[in-house]
Amino acid sequence: MFNEDVPAQSKGARQSGEPTKDQIEYIADLVLELKEMARRYKLLTLEGILDVAYKEARLRSRDLD
C-alpha cells in the first residue's frame, strides 16, 4: 500500500537491518501528515502522541548524519 514510496535500502543501507536516514525521514514525514490530520479534527491526545513520535524520528535521523 504505502511501501511504493518507501526509500529503498540502497545507499547507506545497514547490514544489521537498521533503518537508513532516508527511511527514518520518510517515517517522520508520514507521522507529520498524521499529526496535522489529528490537529484538523481536534484529536488533541493523538496529536500530542504523534508530535512526540515525529520529534523522535527527526532526532534519530540526525543521529545518522
Tab-separated table of N, CA and C in Angstrom:
chain	number	residue	atom	x	y	z
A	1	MET	N	0.832	-1.185	0.000
A	1	MET	CA	0.000	0.000	0.000
A	1	MET	C	0.877	1.248	0.000
A	2	PHE	N	1.568	1.522	1.102
A	2	PHE	CA	2.409	2.712	1.176
A	2	PHE	C	3.843	2.433	0.753
A	3	ASN	N	4.248	1.174	0.760
A	3	ASN	CA	5.651	0.868	0.546
A	3	ASN	C	6.160	1.201	-0.849
A	4	GLU	N	5.301	1.661	-1.745
A	4	GLU	CA	5.773	2.087	-3.063
A	4	GLU	C	6.695	3.289	-2.949
A	5	ASP	N	6.482	4.131	-1.929
A	5	ASP	CA	7.259	5.348	-1.765
A	5	ASP	C	8.376	5.215	-0.746
A	6	VAL	N	8.476	4.079	-0.084
A	6	VAL	CA	9.497	3.897	0.933
A	6	VAL	C	10.856	3.874	0.266
A	7	PRO	N	11.781	4.702	0.767
A	7	PRO	CA	13.118	4.688	0.179
A	7	PRO	C	13.751	3.304	0.293
A	8	ALA	N	14.364	2.854	-0.764
A	8	ALA	CA	14.994	1.529	-0.791
A	8	ALA	C	16.246	1.534	0.069
A	9	GLN	N	16.627	0.370	0.525
A	9	GLN	CA	17.857	0.254	1.304
A	9	GLN	C	19.029	0.092	0.346
A	10	SER	N	19.349	1.151	-0.334
A	10	SER	CA	20.473	1.061	-1.252
A	10	SER	C	21.644	1.827	-0.668
A	11	LYS	N	21.740	3.098	-0.976
A	11	LYS	CA	22.894	3.846	-0.497
A	11	LYS	C	22.826	4.007	1.022
A	12	GLY	N	23.887	3.658	1.673
A	12	GLY	CA	23.963	3.794	3.116
A	12	GLY	C	23.164	2.761	3.885
A	13	ALA	N	22.718	1.711	3.231
A	13	ALA	CA	21.943	0.683	3.928
A	13	ALA	C	22.831	-0.008	4.953
A	14	ARG	N	22.236	-0.362	6.040
A	14	ARG	CA	22.973	-1.018	7.115
A	14	ARG	C	22.764	-2.515	7.015
A	15	GLN	N	23.822	-3.256	7.228
A	15	GLN	CA	23.766	-4.709	7.136
A	15	GLN	C	22.944	-5.323	8.261
A	16	SER	N	22.874	-4.663	9.419
A	16	SER	CA	22.223	-5.235	10.592
A	16	SER	C	20.706	-5.086	10.552
A	17	GLY	N	20.157	-4.551	9.479
A	17	GLY	CA	18.714	-4.386	9.389
A	17	GLY	C	18.216	-3.084	9.994
A	18	GLU	N	19.116	-2.224	10.435
A	18	GLU	CA	18.709	-0.931	10.971
A	18	GLU	C	18.247	-0.028	9.826
A	19	PRO	N	17.298	0.872	10.110
A	19	PRO	CA	16.800	1.755	9.046
A	19	PRO	C	17.854	2.771	8.613
A	20	THR	N	17.729	3.204	7.380
A	20	THR	CA	18.617	4.247	6.860
A	20	THR	C	18.054	5.611	7.236
A	21	LYS	N	18.865	6.636	7.065
A	21	LYS	CA	18.432	8.013	7.326
A	21	LYS	C	17.215	8.354	6.465
A	22	ASP	N	17.244	7.963	5.185
A	22	ASP	CA	16.118	8.240	4.283
A	22	ASP	C	14.832	7.582	4.780
A	23	GLN	N	14.938	6.375	5.271
A	23	GLN	CA	13.749	5.670	5.759
A	23	GLN	C	13.176	6.338	7.001
A	24	ILE	N	14.042	6.764	7.906
A	24	ILE	CA	13.574	7.438	9.114
A	24	ILE	C	12.936	8.777	8.761
A	25	GLU	N	13.521	9.501	7.828
A	25	GLU	CA	12.937	10.777	7.405
A	25	GLU	C	11.577	10.559	6.733
A	26	TYR	N	11.434	9.472	6.004
A	26	TYR	CA	10.153	9.134	5.380
A	26	TYR	C	9.091	8.887	6.456
A	27	ILE	N	9.462	8.136	7.479
A	27	ILE	CA	8.538	7.885	8.586
A	27	ILE	C	8.156	9.203	9.257
A	28	ALA	N	9.134	10.078	9.474
A	28	ALA	CA	8.867	11.378	10.085
A	28	ALA	C	7.861	12.168	9.253
A	29	ASP	N	8.023	12.143	7.944
A	29	ASP	CA	7.090	12.857	7.060
A	29	ASP	C	5.673	12.294	7.172
A	30	LEU	N	5.560	10.971	7.217
A	30	LEU	CA	4.243	10.350	7.360
A	30	LEU	C	3.593	10.718	8.688
A	31	VAL	N	4.386	10.657	9.751
A	31	VAL	CA	3.860	10.981	11.080
A	31	VAL	C	3.433	12.444	11.135
A	32	LEU	N	4.190	13.323	10.505
A	32	LEU	CA	3.826	14.739	10.484
A	32	LEU	C	2.487	14.943	9.788
A	33	GLU	N	2.263	14.247	8.682
A	33	GLU	CA	0.967	14.349	7.996
A	33	GLU	C	-0.169	13.875	8.899
A	34	LEU	N	0.041	12.763	9.596
A	34	LEU	CA	-0.979	12.256	10.514
A	34	LEU	C	-1.222	13.240	11.662
A	35	LYS	N	-0.158	13.840	12.149
A	35	LYS	CA	-0.279	14.828	13.231
A	35	LYS	C	-1.137	16.014	12.784
A	36	GLU	N	-0.902	16.477	11.566
A	36	GLU	CA	-1.686	17.597	11.037
A	36	GLU	C	-3.158	17.211	10.866
A	37	MET	N	-3.396	15.972	10.456
A	37	MET	CA	-4.778	15.493	10.346
A	37	MET	C	-5.442	15.446	11.714
A	38	ALA	N	-4.730	14.956	12.709
A	38	ALA	CA	-5.271	14.881	14.067
A	38	ALA	C	-5.610	16.282	14.583
A	39	ARG	N	-4.738	17.245	14.311
A	39	ARG	CA	-4.997	18.628	14.730
A	39	ARG	C	-6.256	19.159	14.046
A	40	ARG	N	-6.364	18.905	12.748
A	40	ARG	CA	-7.512	19.387	11.982
A	40	ARG	C	-8.834	18.865	12.549
A	41	TYR	N	-8.818	17.622	13.030
A	41	TYR	CA	-10.039	17.013	13.563
A	41	TYR	C	-10.138	17.119	15.083
A	42	LYS	N	-9.254	17.951	15.659
A	42	LYS	CA	-9.277	18.232	17.091
A	42	LYS	C	-9.117	16.980	17.958
A	43	LEU	N	-8.256	16.094	17.520
A	43	LEU	CA	-7.910	14.892	18.283
A	43	LEU	C	-6.625	15.208	19.046
A	44	LEU	N	-6.788	15.928	20.141
A	44	LEU	CA	-5.646	16.530	20.826
A	44	LEU	C	-4.681	15.498	21.421
A	45	THR	N	-5.200	14.440	22.013
A	45	THR	CA	-4.304	13.418	22.574
A	45	THR	C	-3.499	12.753	21.466
A	46	LEU	N	-4.172	12.387	20.390
A	46	LEU	CA	-3.485	11.767	19.265
A	46	LEU	C	-2.465	12.724	18.663
A	47	GLU	N	-2.819	13.989	18.552
A	47	GLU	CA	-1.881	14.981	18.036
A	47	GLU	C	-0.626	15.030	18.896
A	48	GLY	N	-0.799	14.995	20.217
A	48	GLY	CA	0.347	15.026	21.122
A	48	GLY	C	1.237	13.805	20.982
A	49	ILE	N	0.620	12.644	20.871
A	49	ILE	CA	1.385	11.404	20.708
A	49	ILE	C	2.168	11.438	19.391
A	50	LEU	N	1.514	11.877	18.336
A	50	LEU	CA	2.183	11.942	17.034
A	50	LEU	C	3.289	12.990	17.029
A	51	ASP	N	3.126	14.057	17.808
A	51	ASP	CA	4.163	15.072	17.918
A	51	ASP	C	5.422	14.467	18.538
A	52	VAL	N	5.238	13.669	19.582
A	52	VAL	CA	6.381	13.003	20.214
A	52	VAL	C	7.046	12.043	19.228
A	53	ALA	N	6.236	11.277	18.491
A	53	ALA	CA	6.782	10.334	17.507
A	53	ALA	C	7.549	11.074	16.410
A	54	TYR	N	7.016	12.186	15.952
A	54	TYR	CA	7.684	12.989	14.918
A	54	TYR	C	9.040	13.487	15.426
A	55	LYS	N	9.040	14.017	16.647
A	55	LYS	CA	10.286	14.549	17.202
A	55	LYS	C	11.331	13.450	17.370
A	56	GLU	N	10.900	12.263	17.794
A	56	GLU	CA	11.848	11.159	17.929
A	56	GLU	C	12.438	10.773	16.569
A	57	ALA	N	11.592	10.687	15.567
A	57	ALA	CA	12.081	10.322	14.234
A	57	ALA	C	13.084	11.348	13.721
A	58	ARG	N	12.808	12.618	13.928
A	58	ARG	CA	13.744	13.657	13.478
A	58	ARG	C	15.085	13.547	14.226
A	59	LEU	N	15.007	13.311	15.550
A	59	LEU	CA	16.231	13.151	16.329
A	59	LEU	C	17.041	11.955	15.861
A	60	ARG	N	16.366	10.835	15.617
A	60	ARG	CA	17.057	9.618	15.173
A	60	ARG	C	17.689	9.817	13.790
A	61	SER	N	17.017	10.581	12.924
A	61	SER	CA	17.597	10.811	11.595
A	61	SER	C	18.851	11.666	11.711
A	62	ARG	N	18.877	12.585	12.668
A	62	ARG	CA	20.078	13.411	12.862
A	62	ARG	C	21.229	12.588	13.427
A	63	ASP	N	20.887	11.531	14.194
A	63	ASP	CA	21.930	10.656	14.736
A	63	ASP	C	22.725	9.984	13.614
A	64	LEU	N	22.112	9.843	12.437
A	64	LEU	CA	22.751	9.156	11.320
A	64	LEU	C	23.537	10.089	10.397
A	65	ASP	N	23.624	11.360	10.767
A	65	ASP	CA	24.393	12.313	9.951
A	65	ASP	C	25.866	12.026	10.028
